[in-house]
Structure formats: structure tokens, C-alpha cells
């Protein structure tokens, strides 16, 4: 009450605000999924606030499920996942989609049951509140993944899906709906265009257009080899670090995109009166750091303009009363400049019934002047066998992406590579 009274409120208003603050804190502590679902619903039209709330959810260990045409509503909802409440992302929160159109979609799903396929979705959905950009946003966000895992194909077929939905709507109006799946008939097939699957960078770029931020991944993941070679830690790992004694320092390596730069004034007088404040995003969310090194200012500005991720050396410092360390950038270099000659382990598990020899031929053609080790696990009559192909390959992000989307690869892991022991006389 004293805190709110200090803001200029009278005693009764201060007491009311204090009660609301207490209830909010209690709800967040005891029913975090409900708290975040309600908060997200309140700010559903504000992308910046949604991003901050998503970061807060991750820090609090609350699971956020992606949008899904067979599970999401127009608004944020709470679901039960194995006895644990989780939050489901709202279809209406996607950029440019609109809640009215998604309410109609959810109403049709409630009426006729889950959509069985893209053809069934196109045959049943009301096309009047929909347009091509909305369908593309749903595809880019992964809302159709339950019906078709290839987002690129659904995205490219947006016009065809709408045309099919419009034809189905006309057929229903003329009493010929059975041709499009109503009344027990088979839905008209929607041809999906062929093409190469989106690489990670493309998928994330489309996802950012749909959400306004990165939800399922982050562009730094394209540089998994560099991250493993330099033992990069995420902002989440930094926040979860045990608090050090006030005045202690620690240096770590991090990576991320420069989202925002702003000037700050030094509290102490000196030759340099200003320094840079930096907002950087990574897989764990957005973290704030300071930069006191004038030589790094141009590097940070170039990264903010180009959108290329950086590898940054960060000094962590704990002060009295801080629950999290303060971050100061001591070095910065573009991640792309470090690709190629990195020390890492690429471990590949082949898909069942796949032919390993074509993949082996592809890997044999790689240059042998690097420091990357490649291992392959494949099925044999006696069980899984591990094959070490060598430890002097030169690999880059393009190869990792090619392997990740290969039909022959079931799982791809990038790990730090321990140095070989040598006996020296």
C-alpha cells in the first residue's frame, strides 16, 4: 500500500492496486499457465508485449504449444498435457490473421470435428473472412503441421486452397456439397506444388513474419557447428546460473541477433560519457547487455542493420542485491565469418530402411582439411552400429542444413569435440 501511495494515489486507491498486485503475483506463482494465458489474451494485438510474455513464460518453465488448426482457438487457451497445464498459442494472435476469421474456423472445427486433411479443411472452412496472406501466415506459423508437415508446400498452395474453399462454399449453397466432403462424400483433392523444403533460415524468416518474433527456433541455430566449437551458452543458461558473490566476474561466450541499440550515460565522469545498451535475442529469449568498448560500436551497428548474428564474449558481473548478473560485451564477431574450420562432432542417425551408401558417397566428397568429426549410426542385423568416418572434415552451415532435411537422416546432433590426447616425450 505504501508503494502505491508513493505514486500519488490516495489510500483507498493504493489499497486496491496493492490487492490487485498481490492477486496477480499469487496467480502467477500458483497457476502460471492461467496467468500467462490471460496476460497474452489481454495483449493479443501487441506483438512486442506477446514476445516479452513468451520470454517470461520460458523463464518460468511454462510450456507454450505452437498454433494448430486442430487445437488452437482464436484466443490463447490452457490445455492439459500429461497432468500439467500448458498454454496453446492463439490463431488470432498471428500477424494479419484476425480473430474474427479464426473464430469462424474454430466454430467449424467444433461443429464438424477436427480437420482430417488439407482437402477436408478447404472443403469445410468459410472462405469469406479469409485471404491469401492469412493462409500463408497460418502455414508459416506451422498451424497446418498436423495436416501437412511441409510448410513450404502449404504456403505455396495458399491460392489453390482458397479457390477450393470458395468452390466448396458455392457447392454447399447450391446443394452439391457432397462433392466437397459434406454429407459423407470425399473432399476435392488440393494439389500441393513440388519443391525443395525450406531450410532452417527460410523457415525462421517466414515464422518471424507470422509471429513478429522467433518462436520455435532462432537464426543462430544455423551455425550449430560454430556454437558447439565455441561452447556457446544461451541467455536462459546465464539467467539460471547460481548467483555469484557481489563483485565477482565470469566470462562466457554467447551468440545472438542484435535487436536494438540505444545510448546510455555513464554515472561516473570520464573521457567517454556514453556507452551502448544492446538488446540481443537468442534461443532463450531477449537479453540486455552493455558495451563500453568504442571499437565494438561499429560491429554492433552493422549487425543490427544486416540482421546477421554475432558471437559475443560477455563478462558477467554480480552486484549486491542482483538476482541475475549484469552483462557487458567484451568482444563481437559475425558468426558467418567463423564457419568452415571449426572443431565439432556431427553425429548422424540414419532413418530406418534408408540406404546409407548414397550418404556415405556425399560425405566422402567433403574436403579433408578441417577439424570436424563425422559419425554415423546405422541399423545392422545385429543392432545399431556406429561408424566414424573421420575427424578432419571441413563442414559448414550449408552442409548441416542439407543433412538436416535429407530423407535418409532421422536425427542430427552437433556436439563439442573433445581434443585428442597425445603422448609427448
GROMACS .gro file of C-alpha atoms in nm:
model
  425
    1UNK     CA    1   0.000   0.000   0.000
    2UNK     CA    2   0.285   0.237   0.085
    3UNK     CA    3   0.445   0.166  -0.252
    4UNK     CA    4   0.132   0.268  -0.446
    5UNK     CA    5   0.063   0.558  -0.212
    6UNK     CA    6   0.409   0.685  -0.303
    7UNK     CA    7   0.293   0.711  -0.666
    8UNK     CA    8   0.039   0.975  -0.562
    9UNK     CA    9  -0.272   0.758  -0.514
   10UNK     CA   10  -0.499   0.816  -0.218
   11UNK     CA   11  -0.518   0.548   0.049
   12UNK     CA   12  -0.821   0.361  -0.088
   13UNK     CA   13  -0.685   0.353  -0.444
   14UNK     CA   14  -0.342   0.245  -0.319
   15UNK     CA   15  -0.504  -0.041  -0.125
   16UNK     CA   16  -0.698  -0.151  -0.434
   17UNK     CA   17  -0.385  -0.152  -0.652
   18UNK     CA   18  -0.192  -0.339  -0.384
   19UNK     CA   19  -0.466  -0.606  -0.371
   20UNK     CA   20  -0.460  -0.649  -0.749
   21UNK     CA   21  -0.077  -0.672  -0.745
   22UNK     CA   22  -0.092  -0.938  -0.472
   23UNK     CA   23  -0.360  -1.138  -0.655
   24UNK     CA   24  -0.160  -1.119  -0.979
   25UNK     CA   25   0.157  -1.239  -0.808
   26UNK     CA   26  -0.037  -1.520  -0.636
   27UNK     CA   27  -0.192  -1.635  -0.966
   28UNK     CA   28   0.146  -1.631  -1.142
   29UNK     CA   29   0.305  -1.833  -0.861
   30UNK     CA   30   0.028  -2.094  -0.819
   31UNK     CA   31  -0.139  -2.111  -1.163
   32UNK     CA   32   0.126  -1.982  -1.407
   33UNK     CA   33  -0.037  -2.125  -1.722
   34UNK     CA   34  -0.366  -1.949  -1.644
   35UNK     CA   35  -0.180  -1.628  -1.560
   36UNK     CA   36   0.014  -1.623  -1.887
   37UNK     CA   37  -0.286  -1.726  -2.100
   38UNK     CA   38  -0.488  -1.439  -1.953
   39UNK     CA   39  -0.199  -1.194  -1.994
   40UNK     CA   40  -0.142  -1.298  -2.355
   41UNK     CA   41  -0.513  -1.272  -2.431
   42UNK     CA   42  -0.520  -0.919  -2.287
   43UNK     CA   43  -0.229  -0.811  -2.513
   44UNK     CA   44  -0.320  -1.026  -2.814
   45UNK     CA   45  -0.288  -0.732  -3.055
   46UNK     CA   46   0.052  -0.616  -2.925
   47UNK     CA   47   0.335  -0.824  -3.074
   48UNK     CA   48   0.605  -0.665  -2.857
   49UNK     CA   49   0.419  -0.746  -2.535
   50UNK     CA   50   0.349  -1.101  -2.655
   51UNK     CA   51   0.721  -1.152  -2.716
   52UNK     CA   52   0.806  -1.027  -2.366
   53UNK     CA   53   0.543  -1.253  -2.212
   54UNK     CA   54   0.672  -1.552  -2.410
   55UNK     CA   55   1.023  -1.483  -2.279
   56UNK     CA   56   0.880  -1.461  -1.926
   57UNK     CA   57   0.699  -1.792  -1.976
   58UNK     CA   58   1.023  -1.961  -2.076
   59UNK     CA   59   1.200  -1.822  -1.771
   60UNK     CA   60   0.918  -1.957  -1.551
   61UNK     CA   61   0.919  -2.300  -1.715
   62UNK     CA   62   0.567  -2.274  -1.863
   63UNK     CA   63   0.525  -2.466  -2.190
   64UNK     CA   64   0.387  -2.278  -2.490
   65UNK     CA   65   0.243  -2.504  -2.761
   66UNK     CA   66   0.250  -2.380  -3.122
   67UNK     CA   67  -0.062  -2.277  -3.315
   68UNK     CA   68  -0.260  -2.566  -3.461
   69UNK     CA   69  -0.576  -2.555  -3.673
   70UNK     CA   70  -0.696  -2.867  -3.488
   71UNK     CA   71  -0.616  -2.749  -3.135
   72UNK     CA   72  -0.589  -2.369  -3.116
   73UNK     CA   73  -0.871  -2.127  -3.063
   74UNK     CA   74  -0.890  -1.770  -3.184
   75UNK     CA   75  -0.760  -1.670  -2.838
   76UNK     CA   76  -0.496  -1.815  -2.608
   77UNK     CA   77  -0.613  -2.122  -2.417
   78UNK     CA   78  -0.491  -2.356  -2.144
   79UNK     CA   79  -0.457  -2.728  -2.219
   80UNK     CA   80  -0.374  -3.030  -2.006
   81UNK     CA   81  -0.055  -3.209  -2.111
   82UNK     CA   82   0.003  -3.518  -1.903
   83UNK     CA   83  -0.146  -3.355  -1.594
   84UNK     CA   84   0.045  -3.027  -1.643
   85UNK     CA   85  -0.136  -2.712  -1.761
   86UNK     CA   86   0.023  -2.560  -2.072
   87UNK     CA   87  -0.066  -2.264  -2.296
   88UNK     CA   88  -0.173  -2.306  -2.659
   89UNK     CA   89  -0.084  -2.021  -2.896
   90UNK     CA   90  -0.382  -1.834  -3.040
   91UNK     CA   91  -0.453  -1.839  -3.413
   92UNK     CA   92  -0.586  -1.485  -3.380
   93UNK     CA   93  -0.251  -1.362  -3.244
   94UNK     CA   94  -0.072  -1.425  -3.574
   95UNK     CA   95   0.008  -1.107  -3.762
   96UNK     CA   96  -0.256  -1.007  -4.016
   97UNK     CA   97  -0.480  -1.308  -3.948
   98UNK     CA   98  -0.756  -1.153  -3.737
   99UNK     CA   99  -0.965  -1.303  -3.462
  100UNK     CA  100  -1.298  -1.299  -3.648
  101UNK     CA  101  -1.175  -1.533  -3.922
  102UNK     CA  102  -1.018  -1.766  -3.668
  103UNK     CA  103  -1.335  -1.774  -3.457
  104UNK     CA  104  -1.522  -1.895  -3.766
  105UNK     CA  105  -1.254  -2.161  -3.824
  106UNK     CA  106  -1.274  -2.280  -3.461
  107UNK     CA  107  -1.654  -2.287  -3.480
  108UNK     CA  108  -1.643  -2.515  -3.785
  109UNK     CA  109  -1.399  -2.747  -3.611
  110UNK     CA  110  -1.630  -2.764  -3.308
  111UNK     CA  111  -1.924  -2.839  -3.536
  112UNK     CA  112  -1.771  -3.099  -3.766
  113UNK     CA  113  -1.480  -3.233  -3.565
  114UNK     CA  114  -1.104  -3.200  -3.627
  115UNK     CA  115  -0.991  -3.141  -3.984
  116UNK     CA  116  -0.870  -3.470  -4.133
  117UNK     CA  117  -0.656  -3.326  -4.411
  118UNK     CA  118  -0.585  -3.007  -4.606
  119UNK     CA  119  -0.854  -3.117  -4.851
  120UNK     CA  120  -1.103  -3.151  -4.566
  121UNK     CA  121  -1.001  -2.809  -4.428
  122UNK     CA  122  -1.056  -2.643  -4.767
  123UNK     CA  123  -1.390  -2.820  -4.813
  124UNK     CA  124  -1.531  -2.710  -4.477
  125UNK     CA  125  -1.384  -2.371  -4.388
  126UNK     CA  126  -1.576  -2.050  -4.460
  127UNK     CA  127  -1.366  -1.865  -4.722
  128UNK     CA  128  -1.540  -1.527  -4.686
  129UNK     CA  129  -1.327  -1.390  -4.398
  130UNK     CA  130  -1.006  -1.543  -4.540
  131UNK     CA  131  -0.746  -1.421  -4.788
  132UNK     CA  132  -0.417  -1.548  -4.927
  133UNK     CA  133  -0.197  -1.366  -4.673
  134UNK     CA  134  -0.391  -1.519  -4.382
  135UNK     CA  135  -0.346  -1.872  -4.519
  136UNK     CA  136   0.024  -1.804  -4.578
  137UNK     CA  137   0.061  -1.679  -4.220
  138UNK     CA  138  -0.106  -1.994  -4.085
  139UNK     CA  139   0.128  -2.209  -4.296
  140UNK     CA  140   0.440  -2.013  -4.197
  141UNK     CA  141   0.349  -2.039  -3.827
  142UNK     CA  142   0.308  -2.418  -3.851
  143UNK     CA  143  -0.067  -2.419  -3.788
  144UNK     CA  144  -0.113  -2.675  -4.068
  145UNK     CA  145   0.170  -2.903  -3.950
  146UNK     CA  146  -0.084  -3.151  -3.812
  147UNK     CA  147  -0.222  -3.193  -4.166
  148UNK     CA  148   0.092  -3.142  -4.379
  149UNK     CA  149   0.443  -3.118  -4.229
  150UNK     CA  150   0.590  -2.945  -4.534
  151UNK     CA  151   0.516  -2.578  -4.458
  152UNK     CA  152   0.667  -2.464  -4.786
  153UNK     CA  153   0.414  -2.666  -4.990
  154UNK     CA  154   0.114  -2.536  -4.794
  155UNK     CA  155   0.246  -2.179  -4.818
  156UNK     CA  156   0.284  -2.211  -5.196
  157UNK     CA  157  -0.066  -2.362  -5.229
  158UNK     CA  158  -0.246  -2.078  -5.045
  159UNK     CA  159  -0.428  -1.956  -5.357
  160UNK     CA  160  -0.531  -2.311  -5.451
  161UNK     CA  161  -0.662  -2.380  -5.101
  162UNK     CA  162  -0.871  -2.063  -5.110
  163UNK     CA  163  -1.003  -2.141  -5.458
  164UNK     CA  164  -1.105  -2.488  -5.339
  165UNK     CA  165  -1.272  -2.342  -5.029
  166UNK     CA  166  -1.466  -2.093  -5.243
  167UNK     CA  167  -1.579  -2.369  -5.483
  168UNK     CA  168  -1.689  -2.582  -5.187
  169UNK     CA  169  -1.885  -2.290  -5.042
  170UNK     CA  170  -2.067  -2.235  -5.373
  171UNK     CA  171  -2.141  -2.607  -5.392
  172UNK     CA  172  -2.294  -2.601  -5.044
  173UNK     CA  173  -2.514  -2.308  -5.141
  174UNK     CA  174  -2.640  -2.495  -5.450
  175UNK     CA  175  -2.691  -2.824  -5.262
  176UNK     CA  176  -2.394  -3.004  -5.419
  177UNK     CA  177  -2.177  -3.008  -5.108
  178UNK     CA  178  -2.123  -3.385  -5.125
  179UNK     CA  179  -1.868  -3.326  -5.398
  180UNK     CA  180  -1.652  -3.141  -5.147
  181UNK     CA  181  -1.674  -3.368  -4.847
  182UNK     CA  182  -2.009  -3.267  -4.694
  183UNK     CA  183  -2.269  -3.532  -4.643
  184UNK     CA  184  -2.024  -3.821  -4.645
  185UNK     CA  185  -1.860  -3.751  -4.981
  186UNK     CA  186  -1.488  -3.728  -5.047
  187UNK     CA  187  -1.323  -3.388  -5.032
  188UNK     CA  188  -1.178  -3.250  -5.355
  189UNK     CA  189  -0.801  -3.306  -5.359
  190UNK     CA  190  -0.588  -2.991  -5.342
  191UNK     CA  191  -0.265  -3.037  -5.541
  192UNK     CA  192   0.042  -2.924  -5.348
  193UNK     CA  193   0.325  -2.786  -5.562
  194UNK     CA  194   0.659  -2.972  -5.552
  195UNK     CA  195   0.975  -2.801  -5.442
  196UNK     CA  196   1.267  -2.806  -5.203
  197UNK     CA  197   1.183  -2.793  -4.829
  198UNK     CA  198   1.257  -2.465  -4.656
  199UNK     CA  199   1.596  -2.456  -4.492
  200UNK     CA  200   1.610  -2.351  -4.130
  201UNK     CA  201   1.686  -1.988  -4.214
  202UNK     CA  202   1.393  -1.966  -4.457
  203UNK     CA  203   1.153  -2.134  -4.216
  204UNK     CA  204   1.251  -1.900  -3.934
  205UNK     CA  205   1.223  -1.592  -4.157
  206UNK     CA  206   0.867  -1.691  -4.252
  207UNK     CA  207   0.791  -1.771  -3.889
  208UNK     CA  208   0.908  -1.428  -3.778
  209UNK     CA  209   0.677  -1.267  -4.036
  210UNK     CA  210   0.384  -1.465  -3.894
  211UNK     CA  211   0.454  -1.415  -3.521
  212UNK     CA  212   0.654  -1.093  -3.521
  213UNK     CA  213   0.937  -1.278  -3.341
  214UNK     CA  214   1.110  -1.617  -3.339
  215UNK     CA  215   0.901  -1.879  -3.158
  216UNK     CA  216   1.023  -2.231  -3.237
  217UNK     CA  217   1.386  -2.156  -3.316
  218UNK     CA  218   1.640  -1.885  -3.383
  219UNK     CA  219   1.878  -1.797  -3.672
  220UNK     CA  220   2.183  -1.868  -3.458
  221UNK     CA  221   2.089  -2.237  -3.481
  222UNK     CA  222   2.202  -2.231  -3.844
  223UNK     CA  223   2.555  -2.201  -3.705
  224UNK     CA  224   2.533  -2.507  -3.479
  225UNK     CA  225   2.890  -2.611  -3.565
  226UNK     CA  226   3.031  -2.277  -3.451
  227UNK     CA  227   2.815  -2.276  -3.137
  228UNK     CA  228   2.942  -2.622  -3.041
  229UNK     CA  229   3.304  -2.538  -3.120
  230UNK     CA  230   3.299  -2.225  -2.902
  231UNK     CA  231   3.091  -2.375  -2.616
  232UNK     CA  232   2.825  -2.106  -2.654
  233UNK     CA  233   2.580  -2.068  -2.364
  234UNK     CA  234   2.228  -1.933  -2.402
  235UNK     CA  235   2.073  -1.641  -2.217
  236UNK     CA  236   1.849  -1.888  -2.033
  237UNK     CA  237   2.154  -2.073  -1.903
  238UNK     CA  238   2.305  -1.743  -1.791
  239UNK     CA  239   1.988  -1.644  -1.605
  240UNK     CA  240   1.975  -1.984  -1.434
  241UNK     CA  241   2.337  -1.962  -1.317
  242UNK     CA  242   2.383  -1.964  -0.939
  243UNK     CA  243   2.435  -1.610  -0.818
  244UNK     CA  244   2.798  -1.528  -0.755
  245UNK     CA  245   2.933  -1.322  -0.470
  246UNK     CA  246   2.892  -0.945  -0.518
  247UNK     CA  247   3.189  -0.812  -0.711
  248UNK     CA  248   3.278  -1.144  -0.878
  249UNK     CA  249   3.313  -1.170  -1.257
  250UNK     CA  250   3.292  -1.452  -1.508
  251UNK     CA  251   3.342  -1.460  -1.885
  252UNK     CA  252   3.119  -1.666  -2.117
  253UNK     CA  253   3.061  -1.692  -2.492
  254UNK     CA  254   2.713  -1.616  -2.623
  255UNK     CA  255   2.553  -1.567  -2.966
  256UNK     CA  256   2.251  -1.380  -3.096
  257UNK     CA  257   2.087  -1.118  -3.315
  258UNK     CA  258   2.122  -0.750  -3.228
  259UNK     CA  259   1.760  -0.638  -3.194
  260UNK     CA  260   1.805  -0.285  -3.059
  261UNK     CA  261   2.081  -0.033  -2.978
  262UNK     CA  262   2.046   0.269  -2.752
  263UNK     CA  263   2.278   0.511  -2.576
  264UNK     CA  264   2.324   0.525  -2.201
  265UNK     CA  265   2.507   0.781  -1.990
  266UNK     CA  266   2.783   0.684  -1.751
  267UNK     CA  267   2.724   0.761  -1.387
  268UNK     CA  268   3.092   0.842  -1.334
  269UNK     CA  269   3.269   1.124  -1.514
  270UNK     CA  270   3.540   1.036  -1.763
  271UNK     CA  271   3.661   1.085  -2.119
  272UNK     CA  272   3.376   0.867  -2.252
  273UNK     CA  273   3.044   0.984  -2.111
  274UNK     CA  274   2.824   0.742  -2.309
  275UNK     CA  275   2.810   0.372  -2.375
  276UNK     CA  276   2.584   0.141  -2.577
  277UNK     CA  277   2.290  -0.055  -2.442
  278UNK     CA  278   2.219  -0.364  -2.653
  279UNK     CA  279   1.914  -0.592  -2.675
  280UNK     CA  280   2.018  -0.929  -2.819
  281UNK     CA  281   1.794  -1.228  -2.892
  282UNK     CA  282   1.893  -1.594  -2.887
  283UNK     CA  283   1.722  -1.932  -2.838
  284UNK     CA  284   1.644  -1.841  -2.477
  285UNK     CA  285   1.477  -1.507  -2.547
  286UNK     CA  286   1.599  -1.147  -2.537
  287UNK     CA  287   1.877  -1.036  -2.304
  288UNK     CA  288   2.017  -0.692  -2.233
  289UNK     CA  289   2.388  -0.611  -2.227
  290UNK     CA  290   2.610  -0.307  -2.219
  291UNK     CA  291   2.911  -0.229  -2.437
  292UNK     CA  292   3.184   0.005  -2.312
  293UNK     CA  293   3.430  -0.068  -2.595
  294UNK     CA  294   3.416   0.205  -2.867
  295UNK     CA  295   3.592  -0.028  -3.115
  296UNK     CA  296   3.290  -0.262  -3.099
  297UNK     CA  297   3.024   0.005  -3.163
  298UNK     CA  298   3.055  -0.019  -3.547
  299UNK     CA  299   3.040  -0.401  -3.533
  300UNK     CA  300   2.719  -0.390  -3.330
  301UNK     CA  301   2.564  -0.125  -3.557
  302UNK     CA  302   2.647  -0.327  -3.870
  303UNK     CA  303   2.494  -0.640  -3.714
  304UNK     CA  304   2.176  -0.451  -3.621
  305UNK     CA  305   2.140  -0.326  -3.981
  306UNK     CA  306   2.228  -0.652  -4.158
  307UNK     CA  307   2.042  -0.893  -3.927
  308UNK     CA  308   2.344  -1.124  -3.914
  309UNK     CA  309   2.401  -1.299  -3.578
  310UNK     CA  310   2.714  -1.236  -3.373
  311UNK     CA  311   2.939  -1.442  -3.149
  312UNK     CA  312   2.999  -1.227  -2.842
  313UNK     CA  313   3.230  -1.259  -2.547
  314UNK     CA  314   3.038  -1.145  -2.239
  315UNK     CA  315   3.160  -1.052  -1.892
  316UNK     CA  316   2.912  -1.145  -1.619
  317UNK     CA  317   2.921  -0.933  -1.305
  318UNK     CA  318   2.718  -0.974  -0.988
  319UNK     CA  319   2.638  -0.679  -0.765
  320UNK     CA  320   2.479  -0.657  -0.423
  321UNK     CA  321   2.105  -0.730  -0.447
  322UNK     CA  322   2.114  -0.858  -0.810
  323UNK     CA  323   1.930  -1.185  -0.875
  324UNK     CA  324   2.083  -1.207  -1.224
  325UNK     CA  325   2.427  -1.100  -1.347
  326UNK     CA  326   2.487  -0.781  -1.542
  327UNK     CA  327   2.626  -0.841  -1.891
  328UNK     CA  328   2.900  -0.643  -2.064
  329UNK     CA  329   3.011  -0.722  -2.420
  330UNK     CA  330   3.390  -0.755  -2.442
  331UNK     CA  331   3.420  -0.891  -2.799
  332UNK     CA  332   3.196  -0.940  -3.102
  333UNK     CA  333   3.245  -1.112  -3.437
  334UNK     CA  334   2.994  -1.225  -3.707
  335UNK     CA  335   2.910  -1.593  -3.675
  336UNK     CA  336   2.927  -1.639  -4.052
  337UNK     CA  337   3.295  -1.541  -4.054
  338UNK     CA  338   3.377  -1.837  -3.827
  339UNK     CA  339   3.209  -2.106  -4.040
  340UNK     CA  340   3.407  -2.382  -4.204
  341UNK     CA  341   3.715  -2.461  -3.998
  342UNK     CA  342   3.553  -2.545  -3.664
  343UNK     CA  343   3.619  -2.821  -3.412
  344UNK     CA  344   3.291  -3.009  -3.359
  345UNK     CA  345   3.126  -3.351  -3.378
  346UNK     CA  346   2.848  -3.422  -3.628
  347UNK     CA  347   2.654  -3.732  -3.526
  348UNK     CA  348   2.402  -3.870  -3.778
  349UNK     CA  349   2.140  -4.138  -3.710
  350UNK     CA  350   2.005  -4.283  -4.032
  351UNK     CA  351   1.635  -4.332  -4.090
  352UNK     CA  352   1.509  -4.693  -4.086
  353UNK     CA  353   1.523  -4.870  -4.424
  354UNK     CA  354   1.737  -4.592  -4.573
  355UNK     CA  355   2.034  -4.667  -4.798
  356UNK     CA  356   2.349  -4.539  -4.624
  357UNK     CA  357   2.579  -4.568  -4.924
  358UNK     CA  358   2.449  -4.260  -5.107
  359UNK     CA  359   2.502  -4.053  -4.792
  360UNK     CA  360   2.850  -4.201  -4.745
  361UNK     CA  361   2.941  -4.105  -5.102
  362UNK     CA  362   2.822  -3.748  -5.035
  363UNK     CA  363   3.026  -3.723  -4.716
  364UNK     CA  364   3.337  -3.873  -4.877
  365UNK     CA  365   3.344  -3.581  -5.120
  366UNK     CA  366   3.389  -3.326  -4.839
  367UNK     CA  367   3.726  -3.151  -4.805
  368UNK     CA  368   3.961  -3.317  -4.555
  369UNK     CA  369   4.144  -3.006  -4.432
  370UNK     CA  370   3.914  -2.923  -4.140
  371UNK     CA  371   3.862  -3.025  -3.778
  372UNK     CA  372   3.507  -3.168  -3.777
  373UNK     CA  373   3.446  -3.532  -3.689
  374UNK     CA  374   3.154  -3.716  -3.851
  375UNK     CA  375   2.991  -4.027  -3.705
  376UNK     CA  376   2.701  -4.227  -3.849
  377UNK     CA  377   2.470  -4.472  -3.669
  378UNK     CA  378   2.304  -4.731  -3.894
  379UNK     CA  379   2.096  -5.041  -3.841
  380UNK     CA  380   2.254  -5.383  -3.896
  381UNK     CA  381   2.117  -5.735  -3.835
  382UNK     CA  382   2.297  -5.728  -3.501
  383UNK     CA  383   2.163  -5.388  -3.396
  384UNK     CA  384   2.286  -5.030  -3.425
  385UNK     CA  385   2.642  -4.983  -3.546
  386UNK     CA  386   2.846  -4.666  -3.513
  387UNK     CA  387   3.079  -4.570  -3.796
  388UNK     CA  388   3.338  -4.296  -3.752
  389UNK     CA  389   3.409  -4.157  -4.095
  390UNK     CA  390   3.697  -3.933  -3.988
  391UNK     CA  391   3.783  -3.627  -3.783
  392UNK     CA  392   3.935  -3.391  -4.040
  393UNK     CA  393   3.632  -3.288  -4.245
  394UNK     CA  394   3.562  -2.926  -4.337
  395UNK     CA  395   3.191  -2.865  -4.273
  396UNK     CA  396   2.974  -2.555  -4.288
  397UNK     CA  397   2.616  -2.449  -4.217
  398UNK     CA  398   2.503  -2.536  -4.571
  399UNK     CA  399   2.609  -2.900  -4.526
  400UNK     CA  400   2.437  -2.922  -4.188
  401UNK     CA  401   2.114  -2.791  -4.344
  402UNK     CA  402   2.142  -3.038  -4.633
  403UNK     CA  403   2.180  -3.325  -4.388
  404UNK     CA  404   1.901  -3.199  -4.162
  405UNK     CA  405   1.640  -3.206  -4.440
  406UNK     CA  406   1.766  -3.528  -4.600
  407UNK     CA  407   1.512  -3.810  -4.604
  408UNK     CA  408   1.790  -4.054  -4.512
  409UNK     CA  409   1.867  -3.872  -4.184
  410UNK     CA  410   1.643  -3.944  -3.885
  411UNK     CA  411   1.837  -3.735  -3.633
  412UNK     CA  412   2.128  -3.493  -3.650
  413UNK     CA  413   2.326  -3.381  -3.344
  414UNK     CA  414   2.602  -3.122  -3.326
  415UNK     CA  415   2.825  -3.167  -3.021
  416UNK     CA  416   3.150  -3.023  -2.886
  417UNK     CA  417   3.450  -3.236  -2.985
  418UNK     CA  418   3.693  -3.325  -2.711
  419UNK     CA  419   4.057  -3.286  -2.801
  420UNK     CA  420   4.260  -3.598  -2.879
  421UNK     CA  421   4.514  -3.700  -2.614
  422UNK     CA  422   4.875  -3.701  -2.721
  423UNK     CA  423   5.175  -3.857  -2.551
  424UNK     CA  424   5.467  -3.618  -2.582
  425UNK     CA  425   5.822  -3.730  -2.494
   0.00000   0.00000   0.00000
